[in-house]
Amino acid sequence: MAFLSLEGLSKHFGTHVAVDGLTLAVEKGEFVSLLGPSGCGKTTTLQMIAGFVEPSGGAIRLEGRDLLAVKPAKRGLGIVFQSYALFPHMTVAENVAFGLEMQGVAAAERTRRVGETLELVGLGTFAGRYPRQMSGGQQQRVALARALVIRPQILLLDEPLSNLDAKLREEMQIELRQIQRTVGTTTILVTHDQAEAMALSDRLVVMNHGRAEQIGPPHEAYERPATPFVASFLGRTNLVNGTTVRPEKIWFATSGLAGKVRTRIFQGNHWLYQIETADGLVTVIRQNTGEAMPGEGEAVHLAWAAT
Amino acid sequence: MSRNGPIALIYHTLFVIFMLAPILVVCFVAFTPEGYLSFPTDRWSLRWFYAIGRYPEFISAFWRSLWLGALSSAIAVAFSVPAALAIGRHRFRGRDAMTALFMSPLMIPHVVLGIAFLRFFTELGLGGTFVGLVLAHIVVVLPFALRLTLASAVGLDRSIEHAAISLGASDRTVLRRITLPLVLPGLISGWALAFINSFDEVTMTVFIAAPGTETLPVRMFLYIQDNIDPLVTSVSACVIAITAAALIALDRAYGLERLLVGRSVDGR
Ligand SMILES: Nc1ncnc2c1ncn2[C@@H]1O[C@H](COP(=O)(O)OP(=O)(O)OP(=O)(O)O)[C@@H](O)[C@H]1O
Ligand SMILES: [Mg+2]
């Protein structure tokens, strides 16, 4: 039996269907990402699990028990909101201690666990600060600490890294993954960033218009997309001779599909090509190995492995 | 200074003079010895300040105004909180009608309110009582209290409360530990604005106050109907001095801008 299961979960806002019969089983300790374009119902799904949005239909079960019958305050979930939602009038330590206080944990034990969790997210020396005195990345880690310290059964993360710059986001992804591995908390992450979802998750739920188009490990979803939407959402694709081919799986050969280089862009570790062919524009990505590569305007032939 | 041209500078100077001149004239006249309003003068005296001592009804009217303002504003704010939280964060039937109802005292001339309350309180046996004054002032200052309370309730991020709930807080705990502290700056500003309006109110109060429940402005208004001496100017000077002292103290302790604009603690 799955740890957390969503069974035909739906949400209608008037006539608009935000979530449409979503079924998903999450195992204990698993890291699952809800991935999809803006407005596809990711936040609504998460809010239904958290209890802040009431489903129009379907069921949510935690270890077989009906979670919808449990009040949001009693669900024991750790939530990191997109806006962090830190308590602005409390210090970092007070923010993190709040959940423990609600559980009636004794003061000494509270202090110990708050200190421990702040260490875990690398904010050991920031306990006395107010949220407004911290950077976005630090606030995000406070939000994570606040959710983790209550030892939640499930961690719900709603685009927690979207406000960070690229470098900090990458650091936080690694940190998040490490923390999740250390603590072993079942985690559901909402994101519209496919790279982030693939980097962090055990499994992806690729959503579109409130439905799950594909549920599976990142590698599988990337290599064997179930629908054209999944293929185009998870990275670039080409449609050549009626088959979809990933740009990095095409190479320059002495024979094959003839074409002419229209643009060539250098991106450090790889080259990005747009090739004009009889079949239309084809995108090609080649690893930068230091060798000379075809230039713009040159005639080339394209080949790829049959799938 | 360099950003403002000379014309703007002159304009602002004239504007400030225009605002301050009546106050300054009142303060000057308060220090004259004559038995009538004389200005300008070259003789100075504290005679009319000593004279206040002979009119204890001014002193008691001052304290009454203070209590009346503090009490009616506090009740108006207490009433505003649930109203503002409901109006600011939920869509429900009658929401607009409710807002309009609370704001309506702004639209009604105070003379009309005064006459209406006079009739009403006489029927109820509250005519000329302090309770009647408090009730009437609550109605008049409610829009001011509600306005600022509403502004801070609308600006409140719901997900902060959701975060508290998800951490196991009950509805009451969320209200006490999260919601109220976050709207507190709005409440304080609303109270201050309501207090100023109550302290200042004369048009309506003159109808419903009786001898023994007169507020300071009403007492002054009645006094100058029968007298032409500068006693009211010395009383005014005292009020101005007290107001200035209170504003300075508030500014030191809390920041005047924050108070009047209703900013929250963390500057959002
Ligand atoms: N309270 C609401 N009332 C009406 N429609 C809503 C409400 N909340 C969400 N929706 C609609 O439901 C759909 C799904 O919204 P949701 O917030 O779940 O999207 P999302 O996948 O989280 O998007 P994003 O990536 O932009 O955050 C959207 O079309 C949205 O307009
Ligand atoms: Mg969202």
XYZ file of C-alpha atoms and ligand atoms in Angstrom:
607
model
C 0.000 0.000 0.000
C 1.253 3.414 -0.958
C 2.157 5.907 1.756
C 0.226 8.800 0.229
C -2.319 8.249 -2.489
C -4.384 10.659 -4.523
C -7.375 8.895 -6.040
C -9.184 10.617 -8.907
C -8.594 13.981 -7.271
C -10.461 16.868 -8.945
C -11.015 20.551 -8.361
C -13.478 22.721 -10.243
C -13.602 26.493 -9.902
C -17.043 27.231 -11.317
C -16.913 25.772 -14.800
C -13.104 25.801 -14.895
C -11.478 22.434 -14.210
C -8.196 23.130 -12.407
C -7.378 19.527 -11.479
C -8.974 16.703 -13.439
C -9.025 13.222 -11.936
C -5.427 13.040 -10.737
C -4.341 9.631 -9.460
C -0.923 9.220 -7.869
C 0.669 6.872 -5.347
C 3.706 8.136 -3.433
C 5.950 5.731 -1.527
C 7.441 6.497 1.863
C 10.663 8.497 1.556
C 10.081 9.216 -2.112
C 10.772 12.572 -3.767
C 8.053 13.322 -6.323
C 7.792 16.456 -8.453
C 4.643 17.909 -9.947
C 5.875 19.485 -13.150
C 3.915 21.455 -15.698
C 3.270 24.815 -17.303
C 1.705 27.752 -15.460
C -1.950 27.204 -14.575
C -1.912 23.415 -14.984
C -3.111 22.857 -11.409
C 0.082 22.135 -9.486
C -0.515 24.576 -6.639
C -4.176 23.564 -6.427
C -3.125 19.912 -6.044
C -0.647 20.772 -3.305
C -3.189 22.974 -1.497
C -5.682 20.099 -1.532
C -3.117 17.820 0.118
C -2.384 20.583 2.645
C -6.093 21.106 3.263
C -6.434 24.735 2.204
C -8.446 23.917 -0.919
C -11.364 21.520 -0.729
C -11.455 18.941 -3.561
C -14.538 18.767 -5.781
C -14.092 15.026 -6.086
C -11.772 12.119 -5.342
C -9.908 11.067 -2.223
C -6.553 11.573 -0.507
C -5.251 8.824 1.733
C -2.284 8.779 4.056
C -1.306 5.218 5.022
C -4.805 4.184 4.017
C -6.582 6.723 6.261
C -8.819 9.389 4.755
C -6.784 12.600 4.935
C -9.693 14.830 3.882
C -11.413 14.105 7.194
C -8.415 15.581 9.042
C -8.253 19.343 9.704
C -5.333 21.186 8.066
C -3.839 21.933 11.487
C -3.811 18.217 12.356
C -2.359 16.820 9.128
C 1.235 17.072 10.304
C 2.584 18.245 6.955
C 5.551 20.549 6.479
C 4.873 23.187 3.860
C 7.278 25.599 2.188
C 5.269 28.263 0.412
C 6.372 29.954 -2.768
C 6.418 33.302 -0.949
C 8.193 31.655 2.059
C 5.394 32.997 4.310
C 7.777 33.507 7.238
C 6.314 35.243 10.289
C 7.768 38.748 9.837
C 7.352 39.745 13.489
C 9.317 36.773 14.813
C 13.025 36.030 14.771
C 14.395 33.115 12.782
C 14.549 30.997 15.943
C 10.976 31.930 16.900
C 9.788 31.116 13.382
C 11.350 27.676 13.527
C 10.221 27.077 17.113
C 6.575 27.913 16.373
C 5.587 24.447 15.197
C 7.279 22.778 18.174
C 5.494 25.147 20.510
C 2.181 24.118 18.928
C 3.119 20.466 19.555
C 3.785 21.308 23.193
C 7.469 20.414 23.067
C 9.267 21.564 26.241
C 11.396 24.718 26.010
C 14.794 23.052 26.432
C 14.048 20.378 23.854
C 12.675 23.091 21.575
C 15.852 25.132 21.729
C 17.940 22.059 21.010
C 15.905 21.008 17.991
C 15.700 24.539 16.571
C 19.488 24.848 16.821
C 19.958 21.435 15.232
C 17.651 22.212 12.303
C 19.189 25.634 11.699
C 22.579 23.907 11.559
C 21.169 21.458 9.038
C 20.173 24.263 6.660
C 23.413 26.154 7.327
C 21.907 29.033 9.313
C 23.319 28.243 12.750
C 24.440 31.816 13.381
C 21.246 33.540 12.176
C 18.885 32.534 15.008
C 18.388 36.058 16.334
C 17.721 37.790 13.038
C 14.385 38.871 11.629
C 13.338 37.594 8.186
C 13.591 41.101 6.681
C 17.297 41.138 7.572
C 18.035 38.094 5.413
C 18.515 37.391 1.725
C 15.981 35.483 -0.351
C 18.012 32.293 -0.235
C 18.430 32.504 3.528
C 14.725 33.141 4.039
C 13.978 30.146 1.899
C 16.173 27.995 4.103
C 14.412 29.332 7.204
C 11.117 28.297 5.623
C 12.589 24.851 4.988
C 13.874 24.604 8.563
C 10.493 25.663 9.929
C 8.807 22.909 7.941
C 11.435 20.239 8.732
C 11.727 20.821 12.471
C 8.271 19.410 13.208
C 9.403 16.150 11.556
C 6.494 16.181 9.127
C 5.181 12.997 7.568
C 5.290 14.724 4.211
C 7.114 17.811 2.997
C 5.218 19.935 0.467
C 7.312 22.435 -1.478
C 5.614 24.964 -3.769
C 8.208 26.392 -6.164
C 10.538 27.027 -3.240
C 13.493 27.974 -5.422
C 11.782 30.119 -8.038
C 12.820 33.435 -6.495
C 16.504 32.629 -6.426
C 19.131 33.474 -9.015
C 20.481 30.630 -11.167
C 23.633 29.906 -9.179
C 21.998 30.020 -5.763
C 19.156 27.901 -7.096
C 21.577 25.204 -8.192
C 23.277 25.257 -4.780
C 19.929 25.032 -3.043
C 18.850 22.135 -5.260
C 21.876 20.151 -4.200
C 21.345 21.137 -0.581
C 17.647 20.272 -0.713
C 18.355 16.866 -2.178
C 20.997 16.201 0.492
C 18.714 17.279 3.309
C 15.890 15.166 1.952
C 18.230 12.159 1.730
C 19.514 12.740 5.279
C 16.106 13.207 6.859
C 14.290 10.772 4.569
C 11.067 12.746 4.510
C 8.566 11.953 1.771
C 8.605 15.069 -0.387
C 6.332 16.538 -3.047
C 7.823 19.410 -5.002
C 5.869 21.698 -7.293
C 7.835 23.349 -10.058
C 7.560 24.503 -13.649
C 11.329 24.163 -14.112
C 11.947 20.819 -15.843
C 15.673 20.835 -15.081
C 14.964 21.300 -11.377
C 12.371 18.528 -11.367
C 14.695 16.122 -13.167
C 17.647 16.960 -10.930
C 15.793 16.378 -7.661
C 13.086 13.793 -8.133
C 12.755 10.053 -7.887
C 9.649 10.401 -10.038
C 8.021 13.112 -12.102
C 4.351 13.835 -12.563
C 4.137 15.813 -15.789
C 0.879 17.739 -15.682
C -1.089 19.573 -18.347
C -4.572 21.077 -18.033
C -5.091 19.468 -14.641
C -4.235 15.947 -15.822
C -1.156 13.796 -15.303
C 0.245 13.134 -18.777
C 3.008 10.889 -17.510
C 4.194 9.591 -14.162
C 7.632 8.023 -13.971
C 11.345 8.425 -13.210
C 12.929 11.489 -14.885
C 15.158 9.442 -17.166
C 12.275 7.340 -18.385
C 10.005 10.323 -18.982
C 12.786 12.003 -20.925
C 13.770 9.000 -23.012
C 10.298 7.557 -23.527
C 7.818 10.427 -23.305
C 4.249 9.111 -23.276
C 2.779 12.037 -25.179
C 4.066 14.763 -27.519
C 3.367 17.274 -24.728
C 5.730 15.460 -22.347
C 8.365 15.213 -25.079
C 8.272 18.933 -25.809
C 7.986 19.980 -22.161
C 10.998 17.906 -21.033
C 13.701 19.489 -23.132
C 13.835 20.138 -26.889
C 12.599 17.757 -29.541
C 12.732 17.527 -33.321
C 10.084 15.972 -35.499
C 11.973 14.456 -38.468
C 10.630 11.838 -40.893
C 7.618 11.447 -38.594
C 9.664 10.485 -35.499
C 10.694 12.628 -32.517
C 14.424 12.872 -31.934
C 16.245 14.697 -29.123
C 18.720 17.311 -30.458
C 21.677 15.769 -28.633
C 21.008 12.387 -30.320
C 21.686 13.766 -33.803
C 25.209 13.927 -35.202
C 26.928 15.238 -38.314
C 27.702 12.426 -40.786
C 28.978 12.017 -44.332
C 25.555 10.911 -45.529
C 21.969 11.181 -44.243
C 19.450 14.008 -44.117
C 20.998 16.887 -46.112
C 20.833 20.413 -44.738
C 22.542 23.755 -44.316
C 23.659 25.387 -41.070
C 21.470 28.434 -40.455
C 22.731 29.451 -37.006
C 25.407 28.156 -34.686
C 25.547 29.244 -31.049
C 28.420 28.426 -28.705
C 27.240 27.640 -25.171
C 30.471 26.657 -23.437
C 30.132 22.918 -22.951
C 28.088 22.462 -26.119
C 27.166 23.884 -29.523
C 23.569 24.657 -30.438
C 22.755 24.343 -34.161
C 19.725 25.207 -36.258
C 19.893 23.242 -39.525
C 17.670 23.952 -42.532
C 16.540 20.658 -44.109
C 13.854 19.505 -46.518
C 11.934 18.417 -43.386
C 12.059 21.889 -41.829
C 14.310 23.333 -39.133
C 16.166 20.771 -37.040
C 17.841 21.598 -33.742
C 21.128 19.825 -33.045
C 23.189 19.910 -29.851
C 26.805 18.711 -30.034
C 29.163 18.352 -27.104
C 32.120 20.717 -27.242
C 35.115 18.390 -27.451
C 37.487 21.049 -28.721
C 37.324 19.781 -32.318
C 36.438 22.034 -35.263
C 32.703 22.158 -35.979
C 30.707 23.085 -39.108
C 30.233 26.843 -39.435
C 27.201 28.895 -40.464
C 26.171 28.409 -44.147
C 28.015 25.089 -44.477
C 26.282 22.084 -46.037
C 25.951 19.107 -43.643
C 24.343 15.699 -43.376
C 22.454 14.604 -40.261
C 22.208 11.111 -38.825
C 20.580 9.606 -35.725
C 20.056 6.182 -34.258
C 16.758 4.551 -35.049
C 14.531 4.136 -31.995
C 16.752 72.299 -1.977
C 18.516 72.046 -5.310
C 15.734 69.859 -6.711
C 13.127 72.516 -5.963
C 13.287 75.727 -7.928
C 12.892 79.113 -6.222
C 9.214 79.308 -7.200
C 8.477 75.948 -5.607
C 10.348 77.086 -2.515
C 8.312 80.299 -2.262
C 5.133 78.330 -2.816
C 5.913 75.878 -0.042
C 6.929 78.669 2.314
C 3.675 80.522 1.693
C 1.740 77.315 2.138
C 3.368 76.562 5.484
C 2.800 80.172 6.619
C -0.841 79.910 5.584
C -1.218 76.723 7.605
C 0.676 77.921 10.663
C -0.351 81.600 10.816
C -3.695 81.136 12.590
C -2.073 78.859 15.167
C 0.748 81.320 15.781
C -1.674 84.267 16.086
C -3.716 82.336 18.626
C -0.587 81.629 20.654
C 0.484 85.297 20.538
C -2.904 86.560 21.635
C -2.877 84.102 24.540
C 0.037 86.073 26.026
C -1.638 89.516 25.838
C -2.932 91.261 28.971
C -5.984 92.952 27.399
C -9.560 91.887 28.137
C -10.303 91.554 24.430
C -8.557 90.005 21.414
C -5.747 92.386 20.496
C -3.088 91.774 17.893
C -0.408 92.898 17.336
C 0.687 94.009 20.771
C 3.902 94.862 22.594
C 2.785 94.016 26.117
C 2.985 90.453 27.402
C 1.258 88.704 30.289
C 0.385 85.257 31.572
C -2.934 86.618 32.890
C -5.136 84.455 30.687
C -3.217 81.303 31.541
C -3.807 81.955 35.239
C -7.439 82.622 34.347
C -7.909 79.033 33.194
C -7.585 78.053 36.839
C -10.758 79.988 37.617
C -12.724 77.962 35.089
C -12.490 74.339 36.251
C -15.107 73.373 33.645
C -12.436 73.854 30.977
C -10.125 71.436 32.766
C -12.849 68.851 33.264
C -13.994 69.292 29.646
C -10.421 68.630 28.540
C -10.257 65.360 30.480
C -13.711 64.408 29.225
C -12.608 64.975 25.620
C -9.522 62.870 26.237
C -11.496 59.981 27.723
C -14.216 60.271 25.123
C -11.703 60.143 22.276
C -9.704 57.292 23.770
C -12.762 55.209 24.600
C -14.801 55.724 21.436
C -11.707 55.160 19.259
C -10.785 51.984 21.126
C -14.314 50.609 20.756
C -14.411 51.619 17.082
C -11.099 49.824 16.485
C -12.246 46.736 18.384
C -15.327 46.708 16.203
C -13.274 47.289 13.044
C -11.049 44.237 13.465
C -13.604 41.494 12.765
C -15.321 43.690 10.181
C -12.041 44.400 8.395
C -10.929 40.759 8.464
C -14.281 39.697 6.995
C -14.504 42.442 4.381
C -10.839 42.372 3.490
C -10.443 38.649 2.957
C -13.737 37.023 2.100
C -16.257 37.440 -0.682
C -19.760 37.123 0.673
C -23.224 38.425 -0.028
C -23.808 41.878 1.388
C -20.090 42.607 1.592
C -20.331 45.866 -0.354
C -23.464 46.896 1.523
C -21.617 46.279 4.805
C -18.659 48.420 3.734
C -20.989 51.203 2.604
C -22.856 51.076 5.909
C -19.680 51.447 7.983
C -18.389 54.239 5.773
C -21.717 56.136 5.616
C -21.079 58.444 8.608
C -18.462 60.137 6.407
C -21.189 61.124 3.974
C -23.729 62.482 6.446
C -23.268 66.105 7.608
C -22.468 66.215 11.309
C -25.258 68.747 11.915
C -27.741 66.151 10.705
C -26.134 63.463 12.868
C -26.250 65.812 15.850
C -29.975 66.477 15.504
C -30.697 62.793 14.829
C -28.762 61.644 17.906
C -30.400 64.344 20.027
C -33.874 63.011 19.183
C -32.784 59.396 19.463
C -30.975 59.740 22.808
C -33.851 61.735 24.302
C -36.181 58.853 23.430
C -33.782 56.368 25.020
C -33.142 58.504 28.079
C -29.487 58.901 27.101
C -29.811 62.604 26.323
C -26.854 64.608 27.630
C -25.084 61.556 29.114
C -21.456 60.535 28.639
C -22.628 57.137 27.357
C -24.589 58.939 24.650
C -21.479 60.920 23.679
C -19.417 57.742 23.440
C -22.026 56.015 21.256
C -22.310 59.002 18.908
C -18.539 59.377 18.646
C -18.100 55.667 17.878
C -20.368 56.135 14.871
C -18.482 59.200 13.673
C -14.946 57.804 14.056
C -15.727 54.266 12.856
C -14.965 55.015 9.174
C -11.504 56.299 10.103
C -10.716 53.303 12.280
C -12.075 50.878 9.694
C -10.219 52.442 6.778
C -6.764 51.846 8.212
C -7.646 48.507 9.779
C -9.024 47.371 6.439
C -5.897 48.485 4.603
C -3.703 46.331 6.832
C -6.096 43.352 6.652
C -6.163 43.457 2.865
C -2.374 43.638 2.720
C -1.996 40.529 4.865
C -0.529 37.516 3.046
C -2.909 34.596 3.587
C -0.129 32.059 3.187
C 1.453 33.352 6.432
C -1.670 32.256 8.289
C -1.750 29.013 6.317
C 1.838 28.377 7.359
C 0.850 28.753 11.007
C -2.125 26.415 10.543
C 0.038 23.806 8.838
C 2.356 23.935 11.866
C -0.570 22.916 14.041
C -1.932 26.261 15.267
C -5.632 26.462 16.109
C -7.775 29.274 14.662
C -7.556 31.188 17.934
C -3.793 30.826 18.122
C -3.435 32.014 14.532
C -5.532 35.086 15.323
C -3.648 35.880 18.523
C -0.087 35.028 17.493
C -0.090 35.854 13.767
C -3.034 37.868 12.441
C -3.406 40.454 15.194
C 0.313 41.253 15.536
C 0.510 41.710 11.786
C -2.427 44.112 11.580
C -1.449 45.907 14.809
C 0.240 48.883 13.092
C -2.983 49.475 11.169
C -4.973 49.283 14.399
C -2.754 51.802 16.139
C -2.906 54.204 13.197
C -6.669 53.746 12.968
C -7.021 54.464 16.660
C -4.881 57.611 16.434
C -6.816 58.972 13.479
C -10.127 58.166 15.163
C -8.958 59.847 18.369
C -7.994 63.039 16.545
C -11.386 63.145 14.849
C -13.234 62.582 18.098
C -11.222 65.188 19.999
C -11.913 67.686 17.237
C -15.637 67.028 16.810
C -17.851 69.984 17.703
C -20.650 70.261 15.115
C -22.439 67.111 16.232
C -21.363 67.127 19.878
C -22.747 70.587 20.532
C -26.240 69.141 19.994
C -25.929 66.158 22.291
C -23.688 67.426 25.097
C -25.371 68.892 28.182
C -23.869 71.081 30.930
C -21.680 68.619 32.774
C -20.899 66.495 29.694
C -19.428 69.199 27.490
C -16.283 68.347 25.566
C -13.447 70.851 25.338
C -14.281 72.199 21.863
C -17.958 72.512 22.810
C -17.039 74.360 26.022
C -14.834 76.745 24.052
C -17.517 77.262 21.430
C -20.126 78.089 24.063
C -17.697 80.370 25.915
C -16.910 82.600 22.943
C -20.605 83.045 22.276
C -20.891 85.043 25.504
C -17.364 86.398 25.980
C -14.819 88.278 23.901
C -11.796 87.852 26.150
C -8.695 85.825 25.127
C -9.360 82.932 27.543
C -10.071 80.540 24.650
C -6.729 81.467 23.082
C -4.801 80.497 26.196
C -6.770 77.226 26.356
C -5.951 76.698 22.657
C -2.287 77.413 23.313
C -2.284 74.734 26.023
C -3.934 72.209 23.689
C -1.397 73.037 20.981
C 1.463 72.581 23.441
C 0.093 69.248 24.631
C -0.470 68.072 21.051
C 3.044 69.074 20.020
C 4.539 67.310 23.039
C 2.495 64.181 22.309
C 3.536 64.173 18.648
C 7.208 64.560 19.527
C 6.966 61.773 22.087
C 5.185 59.525 19.582
C 7.702 60.267 16.896
C 10.560 59.366 19.230
C 8.923 56.180 20.397
C 7.274 54.910 17.249
C 7.924 57.052 14.177
C 5.220 59.509 13.156
C 5.202 58.566 9.513
C 4.649 54.934 10.322
C 1.805 55.884 12.638
C -0.063 58.091 10.194
C 0.560 56.007 7.102
C -0.115 52.721 8.877
C 3.030 50.895 7.802
C 3.719 47.580 9.417
C 6.662 46.774 11.634
C 8.833 45.268 8.947
C 8.309 48.133 6.539
C 6.220 46.228 4.016
N -9.404 30.464 -6.192
C -9.499 30.244 -7.520
N -10.602 30.628 -8.197
C -10.723 30.406 -9.521
N -9.783 29.818 -10.287
C -8.657 29.409 -9.671
C -8.448 29.609 -8.267
N -7.233 29.108 -7.949
C -6.703 28.635 -9.091
N -7.547 28.811 -10.139
C -7.325 28.387 -11.531
O -6.995 27.027 -11.547
C -5.943 26.772 -12.463
C -4.797 26.085 -11.779
O -4.205 26.977 -10.858
P -2.905 26.623 -10.026
O -2.631 27.746 -9.117
O -3.066 25.279 -9.418
O -1.826 26.578 -11.186
P -0.262 26.241 -11.090
O -0.054 25.002 -11.864
O 0.181 26.254 -9.682
O 0.341 27.451 -11.912
P 1.658 28.349 -11.610
O 2.808 27.580 -12.157
O 1.390 29.575 -12.405
O 1.713 28.596 -10.152
C -5.576 28.100 -13.078
O -6.167 28.193 -14.354
C -6.163 29.120 -12.129
O -6.578 30.253 -12.859
Mg 1.432 27.625 -8.507
